[in-house]
């Protein structure tokens, strides 16, 4: 009889200890799972990033085709005038919402040789970034 009570008491103690260990582990799992993006949020973020990069590619093509916009953007990059660069982006497919709270970086250098080129790239989200890169060839504009 004493052995049965000892065995039963030991079993209850083990279950209680395991239960105490399980509670912090479950709480930790809830905390970390709240910090990660859900697959749906990840897909939406990828879609937003792809849409923003598509706008950047299309704006780049339009700007290359329009001498006035290309010249204005080249000068904006050379003089590091973000507001002027924003005006060109707005005229060439970006919306005010696209540019709202976006970090816009203007860079010179890294040209491939040949014609003066502008490359526009975008990444999304948190923070949203738009980078305009100008090659080094023609610094007169």
PDB file of C-alpha atoms in Angstrom:
ATOM      1  CA  UNK A   1       0.000   0.000   0.000  1.00  0.00           C
ATOM      2  CA  UNK A   2       2.803   2.396   0.883  1.00  0.00           C
ATOM      3  CA  UNK A   3       4.486   1.628  -2.464  1.00  0.00           C
ATOM      4  CA  UNK A   4       1.277   2.378  -4.342  1.00  0.00           C
ATOM      5  CA  UNK A   5       0.899   5.758  -2.626  1.00  0.00           C
ATOM      6  CA  UNK A   6       4.581   6.543  -3.268  1.00  0.00           C
ATOM      7  CA  UNK A   7       4.221   5.577  -6.921  1.00  0.00           C
ATOM      8  CA  UNK A   8       1.022   7.623  -7.284  1.00  0.00           C
ATOM      9  CA  UNK A   9       2.649  10.644  -5.565  1.00  0.00           C
ATOM     10  CA  UNK A  10       5.703  10.383  -7.827  1.00  0.00           C
ATOM     11  CA  UNK A  11       3.520  10.211 -10.918  1.00  0.00           C
ATOM     12  CA  UNK A  12       1.560  13.286  -9.828  1.00  0.00           C
ATOM     13  CA  UNK A  13       4.826  15.167  -9.149  1.00  0.00           C
ATOM     14  CA  UNK A  14       6.244  14.281 -12.572  1.00  0.00           C
ATOM     15  CA  UNK A  15       3.052  15.373 -14.317  1.00  0.00           C
ATOM     16  CA  UNK A  16       3.039  18.644 -12.353  1.00  0.00           C
ATOM     17  CA  UNK A  17       6.672  19.332 -13.256  1.00  0.00           C
ATOM     18  CA  UNK A  18       6.049  18.564 -16.915  1.00  0.00           C
ATOM     19  CA  UNK A  19       3.003  20.822 -16.835  1.00  0.00           C
ATOM     20  CA  UNK A  20       5.079  23.694 -15.411  1.00  0.00           C
ATOM     21  CA  UNK A  21       7.686  23.189 -18.115  1.00  0.00           C
ATOM     22  CA  UNK A  22       5.040  23.080 -20.835  1.00  0.00           C
ATOM     23  CA  UNK A  23       3.447  26.431 -19.856  1.00  0.00           C
ATOM     24  CA  UNK A  24       6.575  28.582 -20.448  1.00  0.00           C
ATOM     25  CA  UNK A  25       7.294  26.731 -23.690  1.00  0.00           C
ATOM     26  CA  UNK A  26       3.765  27.409 -24.946  1.00  0.00           C
ATOM     27  CA  UNK A  27       3.974  31.049 -23.893  1.00  0.00           C
ATOM     28  CA  UNK A  28       7.333  31.400 -25.679  1.00  0.00           C
ATOM     29  CA  UNK A  29       5.855  29.839 -28.831  1.00  0.00           C
ATOM     30  CA  UNK A  30       2.989  32.346 -28.746  1.00  0.00           C
ATOM     31  CA  UNK A  31       5.385  35.275 -28.308  1.00  0.00           C
ATOM     32  CA  UNK A  32       7.647  34.299 -31.171  1.00  0.00           C
ATOM     33  CA  UNK A  33       4.838  33.359 -33.517  1.00  0.00           C
ATOM     34  CA  UNK A  34       3.358  36.827 -33.041  1.00  0.00           C
ATOM     35  CA  UNK A  35       6.618  38.383 -34.206  1.00  0.00           C
ATOM     36  CA  UNK A  36       6.812  36.517 -37.497  1.00  0.00           C
ATOM     37  CA  UNK A  37       4.814  37.408 -40.570  1.00  0.00           C
ATOM     38  CA  UNK A  38       2.125  35.032 -41.627  1.00  0.00           C
ATOM     39  CA  UNK A  39       2.414  33.418 -45.059  1.00  0.00           C
ATOM     40  CA  UNK A  40      -0.401  35.704 -46.231  1.00  0.00           C
ATOM     41  CA  UNK A  41       1.465  38.827 -45.027  1.00  0.00           C
ATOM     42  CA  UNK A  42       4.678  37.593 -46.658  1.00  0.00           C
ATOM     43  CA  UNK A  43       2.855  37.043 -49.960  1.00  0.00           C
ATOM     44  CA  UNK A  44       1.280  40.512 -49.792  1.00  0.00           C
ATOM     45  CA  UNK A  45       4.674  42.059 -49.055  1.00  0.00           C
ATOM     46  CA  UNK A  46       6.241  40.211 -52.007  1.00  0.00           C
ATOM     47  CA  UNK A  47       3.385  41.391 -54.240  1.00  0.00           C
ATOM     48  CA  UNK A  48       3.865  44.990 -53.059  1.00  0.00           C
ATOM     49  CA  UNK A  49       7.612  44.761 -53.686  1.00  0.00           C
ATOM     50  CA  UNK A  50       7.079  43.320 -57.169  1.00  0.00           C
ATOM     51  CA  UNK A  51       4.525  46.022 -58.032  1.00  0.00           C
ATOM     52  CA  UNK A  52       6.847  48.776 -56.814  1.00  0.00           C
ATOM     53  CA  UNK A  53       9.800  47.372 -58.778  1.00  0.00           C
ATOM     54  CA  UNK A  54       7.584  47.102 -61.876  1.00  0.00           C
ATOM     55  CA  UNK A  55       6.714  50.808 -61.515  1.00  0.00           C
ATOM     56  CA  UNK A  56      10.425  51.601 -61.158  1.00  0.00           C
ATOM     57  CA  UNK A  57      11.268  49.686 -64.341  1.00  0.00           C
ATOM     58  CA  UNK A  58       8.436  51.335 -66.278  1.00  0.00           C
ATOM     59  CA  UNK A  59       9.371  54.813 -64.981  1.00  0.00           C
ATOM     60  CA  UNK A  60      12.977  54.205 -65.987  1.00  0.00           C
ATOM     61  CA  UNK A  61      11.896  53.356 -69.552  1.00  0.00           C
ATOM     62  CA  UNK A  62       9.647  56.455 -69.762  1.00  0.00           C
ATOM     63  CA  UNK A  63      12.391  58.713 -68.406  1.00  0.00           C
ATOM     64  CA  UNK A  64      14.915  57.344 -70.909  1.00  0.00           C
ATOM     65  CA  UNK A  65      12.445  58.154 -73.697  1.00  0.00           C
ATOM     66  CA  UNK A  66      11.832  61.734 -72.495  1.00  0.00           C
ATOM     67  CA  UNK A  67      14.891  63.986 -72.794  1.00  0.00           C
ATOM     68  CA  UNK A  68      13.515  66.720 -70.514  1.00  0.00           C
ATOM     69  CA  UNK A  69      12.680  64.298 -67.698  1.00  0.00           C
ATOM     70  CA  UNK A  70      15.988  62.472 -68.155  1.00  0.00           C
ATOM     71  CA  UNK A  71      17.937  65.736 -67.970  1.00  0.00           C
ATOM     72  CA  UNK A  72      15.989  66.931 -64.924  1.00  0.00           C
ATOM     73  CA  UNK A  73      16.582  63.622 -63.139  1.00  0.00           C
ATOM     74  CA  UNK A  74      20.300  63.651 -63.992  1.00  0.00           C
ATOM     75  CA  UNK A  75      20.625  67.137 -62.519  1.00  0.00           C
ATOM     76  CA  UNK A  76      18.589  66.113 -59.447  1.00  0.00           C
ATOM     77  CA  UNK A  77      20.896  63.153 -58.822  1.00  0.00           C
ATOM     78  CA  UNK A  78      24.046  65.228 -59.408  1.00  0.00           C
ATOM     79  CA  UNK A  79      22.896  67.965 -57.016  1.00  0.00           C
ATOM     80  CA  UNK A  80      21.183  65.530 -54.606  1.00  0.00           C
ATOM     81  CA  UNK A  81      17.777  67.217 -54.926  1.00  0.00           C
ATOM     82  CA  UNK A  82      15.249  64.635 -53.781  1.00  0.00           C
ATOM     83  CA  UNK A  83      12.176  66.897 -54.301  1.00  0.00           C
ATOM     84  CA  UNK A  84      13.128  67.390 -57.963  1.00  0.00           C
ATOM     85  CA  UNK A  85      13.643  63.640 -58.407  1.00  0.00           C
ATOM     86  CA  UNK A  86      10.218  63.023 -56.835  1.00  0.00           C
ATOM     87  CA  UNK A  87       8.597  65.354 -59.393  1.00  0.00           C
ATOM     88  CA  UNK A  88      10.094  63.320 -62.238  1.00  0.00           C
ATOM     89  CA  UNK A  89       8.991  60.034 -60.635  1.00  0.00           C
ATOM     90  CA  UNK A  90       5.447  61.368 -60.164  1.00  0.00           C
ATOM     91  CA  UNK A  91       5.250  62.335 -63.856  1.00  0.00           C
ATOM     92  CA  UNK A  92       6.447  58.893 -64.903  1.00  0.00           C
ATOM     93  CA  UNK A  93       4.186  56.403 -63.164  1.00  0.00           C
ATOM     94  CA  UNK A  94       4.769  56.644 -59.421  1.00  0.00           C
ATOM     95  CA  UNK A  95       1.914  57.871 -57.229  1.00  0.00           C
ATOM     96  CA  UNK A  96       2.113  60.137 -54.210  1.00  0.00           C
ATOM     97  CA  UNK A  97       1.221  57.076 -52.111  1.00  0.00           C
ATOM     98  CA  UNK A  98       4.173  55.163 -53.601  1.00  0.00           C
ATOM     99  CA  UNK A  99       6.537  57.945 -52.564  1.00  0.00           C
ATOM    100  CA  UNK A 100       4.964  58.647 -49.169  1.00  0.00           C
ATOM    101  CA  UNK A 101       7.404  57.676 -46.390  1.00  0.00           C
ATOM    102  CA  UNK A 102       9.770  56.184 -48.963  1.00  0.00           C
ATOM    103  CA  UNK A 103      13.494  56.588 -48.503  1.00  0.00           C
ATOM    104  CA  UNK A 104      14.773  57.986 -51.798  1.00  0.00           C
ATOM    105  CA  UNK A 105      18.495  57.598 -52.408  1.00  0.00           C
ATOM    106  CA  UNK A 106      20.248  59.441 -55.237  1.00  0.00           C
ATOM    107  CA  UNK A 107      23.620  57.994 -56.276  1.00  0.00           C
ATOM    108  CA  UNK A 108      26.237  58.886 -58.831  1.00  0.00           C
ATOM    109  CA  UNK A 109      28.927  56.552 -60.086  1.00  0.00           C
ATOM    110  CA  UNK A 110      29.233  52.952 -61.063  1.00  0.00           C
ATOM    111  CA  UNK A 111      28.605  53.520 -64.754  1.00  0.00           C
ATOM    112  CA  UNK A 112      29.134  50.778 -67.315  1.00  0.00           C
ATOM    113  CA  UNK A 113      30.678  53.086 -69.896  1.00  0.00           C
ATOM    114  CA  UNK A 114      28.968  54.349 -73.009  1.00  0.00           C
ATOM    115  CA  UNK A 115      25.918  56.563 -72.585  1.00  0.00           C
ATOM    116  CA  UNK A 116      24.959  58.332 -69.399  1.00  0.00           C
ATOM    117  CA  UNK A 117      22.349  56.124 -67.799  1.00  0.00           C
ATOM    118  CA  UNK A 118      19.799  56.284 -65.038  1.00  0.00           C
ATOM    119  CA  UNK A 119      18.784  53.121 -63.213  1.00  0.00           C
ATOM    120  CA  UNK A 120      15.836  53.070 -60.829  1.00  0.00           C
ATOM    121  CA  UNK A 121      15.317  50.275 -58.339  1.00  0.00           C
ATOM    122  CA  UNK A 122      12.768  49.876 -55.580  1.00  0.00           C
ATOM    123  CA  UNK A 123      12.328  47.664 -52.554  1.00  0.00           C
ATOM    124  CA  UNK A 124       9.428  47.330 -50.231  1.00  0.00           C
ATOM    125  CA  UNK A 125       8.341  47.323 -47.314  1.00  0.00           C
ATOM    126  CA  UNK A 126       9.303  48.791 -43.947  1.00  0.00           C
ATOM    127  CA  UNK A 127      11.122  50.774 -45.072  1.00  0.00           C
ATOM    128  CA  UNK A 128      10.144  51.378 -48.655  1.00  0.00           C
ATOM    129  CA  UNK A 129      13.239  52.414 -50.629  1.00  0.00           C
ATOM    130  CA  UNK A 130      13.718  53.872 -54.095  1.00  0.00           C
ATOM    131  CA  UNK A 131      17.248  54.211 -55.428  1.00  0.00           C
ATOM    132  CA  UNK A 132      18.153  56.273 -58.488  1.00  0.00           C
ATOM    133  CA  UNK A 133      21.653  55.523 -59.776  1.00  0.00           C
ATOM    134  CA  UNK A 134      23.368  57.697 -62.358  1.00  0.00           C
ATOM    135  CA  UNK A 135      26.464  56.546 -64.221  1.00  0.00           C
ATOM    136  CA  UNK A 136      29.551  58.764 -64.191  1.00  0.00           C
ATOM    137  CA  UNK A 137      30.032  59.452 -67.889  1.00  0.00           C
ATOM    138  CA  UNK A 138      28.523  62.923 -68.403  1.00  0.00           C
ATOM    139  CA  UNK A 139      28.803  65.191 -65.406  1.00  0.00           C
ATOM    140  CA  UNK A 140      28.032  68.323 -67.404  1.00  0.00           C
ATOM    141  CA  UNK A 141      24.264  68.023 -66.888  1.00  0.00           C
TER     142      UNK A 141
END
